[in-house]
Amino acid sequence: MAEVLVLVDHVDGEVKKVTYELLTAARRIGEPSAVVVGEPGTAGKLSEALGSYGAAKVYAAESAEAAEYLVTPQVDVLAALAGSASPAAVLVPASVDGKEIAGRLAIRLGSGLLSEVVDVDADGVASHSLFGGTYDAKAKVTQGTPVITVLPGSIEAEQATGAAAVEQVEVPAASGAKITGRQPAEAGDRPELTEASIVVSGGRGVGSAEQFEVVEKLADTLGAAVGASRAAVDSGYYPHQFQVGQTGKTVSPQLYIALGISGAIQHRAGMQTSKTIVAVIKDPEAPIFEIADYGVVGELFKVAPQLTDEVTKRK
Ligand code: FAD
């Protein structure tokens, strides 16, 4: 069976959920091999979890330097493995880093890149969700090893039996941009925005930074991440790292609740593949209703607290 390389997204010794989604997608195309780039000892700790989602092999690309550089170690390792293993495809999470890694890799390999896909079938045909889910565009790479970035949350992760054998691979000398410091996002105990199964986002309609509390309260009751529209971010209501959209993060949770967000195309680009979309907004003509599964035309400061109370009662 053809090998399919999956770049493992991991942080603080934990595999991120999107990796399991990628391994599930990879099993449709061939036999998944997980590629772990990190400091020495990382792959050994992650191999059991990776095996439980069907990774037959774990390539351990480990060096102290690999963890200190942005994207180039991953590109170097994937390019070397793609050359030696001739995989059927390389799957990468459609995160900010993942998209850069995939773009650089496709250029190195002289092959085609499919970006931000929401599904992929056994023949390597990938689906893109366009214009708020109105169109489902299918595409296939016709030259070289397909490099595919998959949107987090778009494919349901399914466990599989199996144990992954760890194989050490060489990490080329690191170069490029070096990380000089790390500061965790101020999300507190909330889940990471792109990993969360529920996201509650606020827009300009929230009105102020103080009033964003109404968004946070609903999010905390649901165990959700908090997001924001660009208008809310630009107005200083919420920090930039929580912006959802074309120039922010792409999310694809099971449930996306938009409070006071009109649904401009640039916002939709970052959340339109969410499984269920709920909108609460005063304007009945707002474009968010074109993609919302449930909509409330109303005052968010009345509706959101009622939702929070109702969810709390049912817990
Ligand atoms: P608005 O469009 O102003 O909508 C606010 C809505 O709230 C209104 O419909 C109003 O009726 C309603 N409202 C007001 N008060 C209440 C209340 N009390 N209760 C209920 N409803 C209320 N946008 C993004 O979000 N993400 C991006 O990544 C992004 N990238 C962009 C990139 C480019 C190149 C450009 C040009 C734009 C980008 N934008 C992005 C901006 C985008 O075009 C919109 O301006 C923005 O999404 C609007 O944000 P909003 O929906 O919060 O505000």
Coordinates of C-alpha atoms and ligand atoms in Angstrom, one line a residue:
M1 CA 0.0 0.0 0.0
A2 CA 1.3 3.5 -0.8
E3 CA 2.7 5.5 2.0
V4 CA 1.1 8.8 2.9
L5 CA 3.1 11.3 5.0
V6 CA 1.3 13.2 7.7
L7 CA 3.0 16.1 9.4
V8 CA 2.3 15.9 13.1
D9 CA 1.2 19.0 14.8
H10 CA 2.2 18.8 18.5
V11 CA 2.6 21.1 21.4
D12 CA 4.0 20.6 25.0
G13 CA 4.3 16.8 24.4
E14 CA 0.7 16.5 23.1
V15 CA -0.6 15.6 19.7
K16 CA -3.0 18.2 18.4
K17 CA -6.5 16.9 17.4
V18 CA -6.0 18.0 13.7
T19 CA -3.2 15.4 13.4
Y20 CA -5.7 12.6 14.1
E21 CA -8.0 14.0 11.5
L22 CA -5.2 14.0 9.0
L23 CA -4.3 10.4 9.9
T24 CA -7.9 9.4 9.3
A25 CA -7.9 11.1 5.9
A26 CA -4.5 9.5 5.0
R27 CA -5.9 6.0 5.7
R28 CA -8.3 6.5 2.8
I29 CA -5.4 7.1 0.4
G30 CA -2.9 4.6 1.7
E31 CA -0.8 3.7 4.7
P32 CA -0.1 6.7 7.0
S33 CA 3.4 7.5 8.2
A34 CA 3.5 10.3 10.9
V35 CA 6.4 12.8 10.7
V36 CA 7.4 14.2 14.0
V37 CA 9.8 17.2 13.9
G38 CA 10.9 18.3 17.3
E39 CA 13.5 18.0 20.1
P40 CA 15.0 14.6 21.0
G41 CA 12.6 12.2 22.6
T42 CA 9.4 13.8 21.2
A43 CA 8.4 11.0 18.8
G44 CA 8.8 8.2 21.3
K45 CA 6.3 10.0 23.6
L46 CA 3.8 10.5 20.8
S47 CA 4.1 7.2 19.0
E48 CA 1.4 5.3 20.9
A49 CA -1.2 8.1 20.4
L50 CA -0.3 8.3 16.7
G51 CA -0.5 4.5 16.3
S52 CA -4.0 4.5 17.8
Y53 CA -5.1 6.7 14.9
G54 CA -3.6 4.4 12.3
A55 CA 0.0 5.6 11.8
A56 CA 2.0 2.5 10.7
K57 CA 5.3 4.3 11.1
V58 CA 6.6 7.4 12.9
Y59 CA 9.5 9.2 11.4
A60 CA 11.4 10.9 14.2
A61 CA 13.2 13.9 12.9
E62 CA 14.7 15.1 16.2
S63 CA 17.3 17.6 17.1
A64 CA 17.6 20.4 19.6
E65 CA 17.7 22.9 16.8
A66 CA 14.7 21.6 15.0
A67 CA 12.4 22.9 17.7
E68 CA 14.0 26.3 17.6
Y69 CA 13.4 27.2 13.9
L70 CA 10.2 28.2 12.1
V71 CA 8.9 26.0 9.3
T72 CA 12.3 25.3 7.6
P73 CA 13.1 22.1 9.6
Q74 CA 9.6 20.6 8.7
V75 CA 10.1 21.6 5.0
D76 CA 13.6 20.1 4.9
V77 CA 12.5 16.8 6.5
L78 CA 9.3 16.4 4.5
A79 CA 11.2 17.1 1.2
A80 CA 13.9 14.5 2.1
L81 CA 11.2 11.9 3.0
A82 CA 9.2 12.7 -0.1
G83 CA 12.3 12.0 -2.1
S84 CA 13.1 8.7 -0.5
A85 CA 9.7 7.3 0.3
S86 CA 7.8 8.4 -2.9
P87 CA 4.6 8.9 -0.9
A88 CA 1.1 9.0 -2.5
A89 CA 0.5 12.3 -0.8
V90 CA 1.8 14.6 2.0
L91 CA -0.9 15.9 4.4
V92 CA -0.3 19.0 6.5
P93 CA -2.6 20.9 8.8
A94 CA -4.0 24.1 7.3
S95 CA -2.6 26.1 10.2
V96 CA -0.6 29.3 9.7
D97 CA 2.6 27.4 9.9
G98 CA 1.2 24.4 8.0
K99 CA 0.2 26.5 5.0
E100 CA 3.7 28.0 4.8
I101 CA 5.3 24.6 5.1
A102 CA 3.0 23.1 2.4
G103 CA 3.7 26.0 0.0
R104 CA 7.4 25.8 0.4
L105 CA 7.3 22.0 0.1
A106 CA 5.3 22.0 -3.1
I107 CA 7.8 24.4 -4.7
R108 CA 10.7 22.2 -3.5
L109 CA 9.1 19.1 -5.0
G110 CA 7.9 20.8 -8.1
S111 CA 4.4 19.4 -7.4
G112 CA 0.9 20.6 -7.0
L113 CA -0.6 22.0 -3.8
L114 CA -4.2 21.8 -2.7
S115 CA -4.8 24.3 0.1
E116 CA -7.5 24.3 2.9
V117 CA -9.4 21.2 1.7
V118 CA -12.3 19.9 3.8
D119 CA -12.2 16.3 2.5
V120 CA -10.1 13.9 0.5
D121 CA -11.1 10.6 -1.1
A122 CA -9.2 7.4 -1.9
D123 CA -8.1 8.7 -5.3
G124 CA -6.6 11.8 -3.7
V125 CA -9.5 14.0 -5.0
A126 CA -9.9 16.8 -2.5
S127 CA -12.9 19.0 -1.8
H128 CA -12.9 22.7 -1.2
S129 CA -15.9 24.5 0.4
L130 CA -16.4 27.8 -1.3
F131 CA -18.6 30.9 -0.9
G132 CA -20.0 29.9 2.5
G133 CA -20.5 26.3 1.5
T134 CA -22.5 27.1 -1.6
Y135 CA -20.0 25.4 -3.8
D136 CA -18.1 22.2 -3.3
A137 CA -15.1 22.3 -5.7
K138 CA -13.2 19.1 -6.3
A139 CA -9.5 19.1 -7.4
K140 CA -6.7 16.7 -7.9
V141 CA -3.0 17.2 -8.2
T142 CA -1.8 16.0 -11.6
Q143 CA 2.0 16.6 -11.3
G144 CA 4.3 15.2 -8.7
T145 CA 3.6 14.3 -5.1
P146 CA 0.3 16.0 -4.0
V147 CA 0.8 18.3 -1.0
I148 CA -2.5 18.9 0.7
T149 CA -3.4 21.2 3.6
V150 CA -6.5 20.1 5.5
L151 CA -8.7 22.5 7.5
P152 CA -8.8 21.6 11.2
G153 CA -12.2 20.2 12.2
S154 CA -13.4 19.3 8.7
I155 CA -12.7 15.5 8.9
E156 CA -13.9 13.4 11.8
A157 CA -11.0 11.6 13.5
E158 CA -11.5 7.9 13.8
Q159 CA -9.4 5.6 15.9
A160 CA -7.7 2.6 14.4
T161 CA -5.9 -0.4 15.8
G162 CA -2.2 -0.5 15.3
A163 CA 1.2 0.4 16.8
A164 CA 3.6 2.7 15.1
A165 CA 7.2 1.7 14.7
V166 CA 9.6 4.7 15.3
E167 CA 12.3 5.3 12.7
Q168 CA 14.9 7.9 13.3
V169 CA 15.6 10.2 10.3
E170 CA 18.2 12.8 9.8
V171 CA 17.4 16.5 10.3
P172 CA 19.3 18.8 7.9
A173 CA 21.2 21.6 9.6
A174 CA 18.6 24.3 10.6
S175 CA 18.4 27.6 8.8
G176 CA 15.9 30.4 8.3
A177 CA 13.9 32.2 11.0
K178 CA 14.9 31.3 14.5
I179 CA 12.4 31.4 17.4
T180 CA 13.6 33.9 20.0
G181 CA 10.8 33.4 22.5
R182 CA 7.4 31.9 23.1
Q183 CA 4.5 33.4 24.9
P184 CA 1.3 31.4 25.3
A185 CA -1.9 33.1 24.0
E186 CA -4.0 34.7 26.7
A187 CA -6.8 32.1 26.3
G188 CA -6.7 31.0 29.9
D189 CA -8.3 27.6 30.3
R190 CA -10.3 27.9 27.1
P191 CA -9.5 25.5 24.2
E192 CA -7.3 26.7 21.4
L193 CA -9.3 28.5 18.8
T194 CA -8.5 26.2 15.8
E195 CA -8.8 23.0 17.9
A196 CA -12.1 23.8 19.7
S197 CA -15.2 21.9 18.9
I198 CA -17.3 25.0 19.8
V199 CA -16.4 28.6 19.0
V200 CA -18.3 31.6 20.2
S201 CA -17.3 34.8 18.3
G202 CA -18.2 38.4 18.8
G203 CA -18.3 41.2 16.3
R204 CA -18.6 45.0 16.2
G205 CA -22.1 44.5 17.5
V206 CA -20.6 43.6 21.0
G207 CA -19.8 47.3 21.3
S208 CA -16.8 47.4 23.6
A209 CA -14.0 45.4 25.2
E210 CA -15.8 45.3 28.5
Q211 CA -19.0 44.0 26.9
F212 CA -17.1 41.1 25.4
E213 CA -17.7 39.5 28.7
V214 CA -21.1 38.4 27.3
V215 CA -19.3 36.4 24.6
E216 CA -16.8 34.9 27.1
K217 CA -19.6 33.9 29.5
L218 CA -21.4 31.9 26.9
A219 CA -18.2 30.4 25.6
D220 CA -17.2 29.3 29.1
T221 CA -20.6 27.7 29.8
L222 CA -20.2 25.7 26.6
G223 CA -16.5 24.9 27.1
A224 CA -15.8 26.9 23.9
A225 CA -13.1 29.0 22.5
V226 CA -13.7 32.7 21.9
G227 CA -13.2 34.3 18.5
A228 CA -13.7 37.8 17.1
S229 CA -14.4 39.5 13.8
R230 CA -11.8 41.9 12.4
A231 CA -14.0 44.9 13.1
A232 CA -14.1 43.8 16.8
V233 CA -10.3 43.3 16.8
D234 CA -9.6 46.6 15.0
S235 CA -11.9 48.4 17.5
G236 CA -9.8 47.0 20.3
Y237 CA -12.5 44.9 21.8
Y238 CA -10.5 41.6 21.6
P239 CA -6.8 40.7 20.9
H240 CA -5.7 40.0 17.3
Q241 CA -4.8 36.3 17.9
F242 CA -8.5 35.5 18.2
Q243 CA -9.5 37.0 14.9
V244 CA -11.4 34.6 12.6
G245 CA -11.4 35.1 8.9
Q246 CA -9.3 35.6 5.8
T247 CA -6.6 37.5 7.6
G248 CA -7.1 35.7 10.9
K249 CA -7.6 32.1 11.9
T250 CA -9.6 29.5 10.0
V251 CA -11.9 27.4 12.2
S252 CA -14.2 24.5 11.5
P253 CA -15.8 23.6 14.7
Q254 CA -18.9 21.4 15.3
L255 CA -20.7 24.6 16.5
Y256 CA -20.0 28.3 15.6
I257 CA -22.0 31.0 17.4
A258 CA -21.7 34.4 15.9
L259 CA -22.8 37.3 18.1
G260 CA -23.2 40.7 16.4
I261 CA -21.2 39.6 13.3
S262 CA -22.7 40.6 9.9
G263 CA -21.0 37.8 8.0
A264 CA -18.8 39.7 5.5
I265 CA -17.1 37.4 2.9
Q266 CA -13.7 37.8 4.7
H267 CA -15.2 36.6 8.0
R268 CA -17.0 33.7 6.3
A269 CA -13.7 32.6 4.7
G270 CA -12.5 31.7 8.2
M271 CA -15.6 29.9 9.5
Q272 CA -17.9 28.8 6.7
T273 CA -17.0 25.1 7.0
S274 CA -18.3 25.0 10.6
K275 CA -20.7 22.1 11.0
T276 CA -23.5 24.1 12.6
I277 CA -23.7 27.9 12.5
V278 CA -25.8 30.0 14.8
A279 CA -26.1 33.8 14.3
V280 CA -27.5 36.3 16.8
I281 CA -27.8 39.7 15.2
K282 CA -30.2 42.7 15.0
D283 CA -30.1 43.1 11.2
P284 CA -32.4 40.7 9.5
E285 CA -30.7 41.4 6.1
A286 CA -27.2 40.5 7.4
P287 CA -25.3 38.1 5.1
I288 CA -24.5 35.7 7.9
F289 CA -28.1 34.4 7.6
E290 CA -27.1 33.0 4.1
I291 CA -24.9 30.4 5.8
A292 CA -26.5 30.2 9.3
D293 CA -28.3 27.0 10.2
Y294 CA -30.1 28.8 13.1
G295 CA -30.6 32.5 13.3
V296 CA -32.0 34.9 15.8
V297 CA -32.8 38.4 14.7
G298 CA -32.4 40.2 18.0
E299 CA -30.5 42.0 20.6
L300 CA -27.4 39.9 21.5
F301 CA -27.3 41.3 25.0
K302 CA -30.7 39.7 25.6
V303 CA -30.2 36.5 23.7
A304 CA -26.7 35.5 24.7
P305 CA -27.3 35.7 28.5
Q306 CA -30.5 33.7 28.0
L307 CA -28.5 31.1 26.1
T308 CA -25.9 31.0 28.9
D309 CA -28.6 30.6 31.6
E310 CA -30.3 27.8 29.6
V311 CA -27.1 25.9 29.0
T312 CA -26.1 26.3 32.7
K313 CA -29.5 24.9 33.8
R314 CA -29.2 21.8 31.6
K315 CA -25.7 20.9 32.8
Ligands
FAD1 P1 -20.3 44.7 11.1 O1 -20.2 44.3 9.6 O2 -20.3 46.2 11.4 O3 -21.5 44.0 11.7 C1 -21.9 44.2 13.0 C2 -23.3 43.7 13.1 O4 -23.8 43.7 14.4 C3 -24.3 44.6 12.3 O5 -25.0 43.9 11.4 C4 -25.3 45.2 13.4 O6 -26.6 45.3 13.0 C5 -25.2 44.1 14.5 N1 -25.4 44.6 15.9 C6 -25.0 45.8 16.4 N2 -25.4 45.9 17.7 C7 -26.0 44.7 18.0 C8 -26.6 44.2 19.1 N3 -26.6 44.8 20.3 N4 -27.2 42.9 19.1 C9 -27.2 42.2 17.9 N5 -26.6 42.7 16.8 C10 -26.0 43.9 16.8 N6 -13.2 40.5 8.8 C11 -13.1 39.4 9.6 O7 -14.0 39.2 10.5 N7 -12.0 38.6 9.6 C12 -11.0 38.8 8.7 O8 -10.0 38.0 8.7 C13 -11.1 39.9 7.7 N8 -10.1 40.1 6.8 C14 -10.3 41.1 5.9 C15 -9.4 41.3 4.9 C16 -9.5 42.3 4.0 C17 -8.5 42.4 2.9 C18 -10.6 43.2 4.1 C19 -10.8 44.2 3.1 C20 -11.5 43.0 5.1 C21 -11.4 42.0 6.0 N9 -12.3 41.8 7.1 C22 -12.2 40.7 7.9 C23 -13.3 42.8 7.4 C24 -14.7 42.5 6.8 O9 -14.8 43.0 5.5 C25 -15.8 43.1 7.7 O10 -15.6 44.5 7.7 C26 -15.8 42.6 9.1 O11 -15.9 41.2 9.1 C27 -17.1 43.2 9.8 O12 -17.1 42.7 11.1 P2 -18.5 42.6 11.9 O13 -19.4 41.7 11.3 O14 -18.1 42.4 13.4 O15 -19.0 44.1 11.9

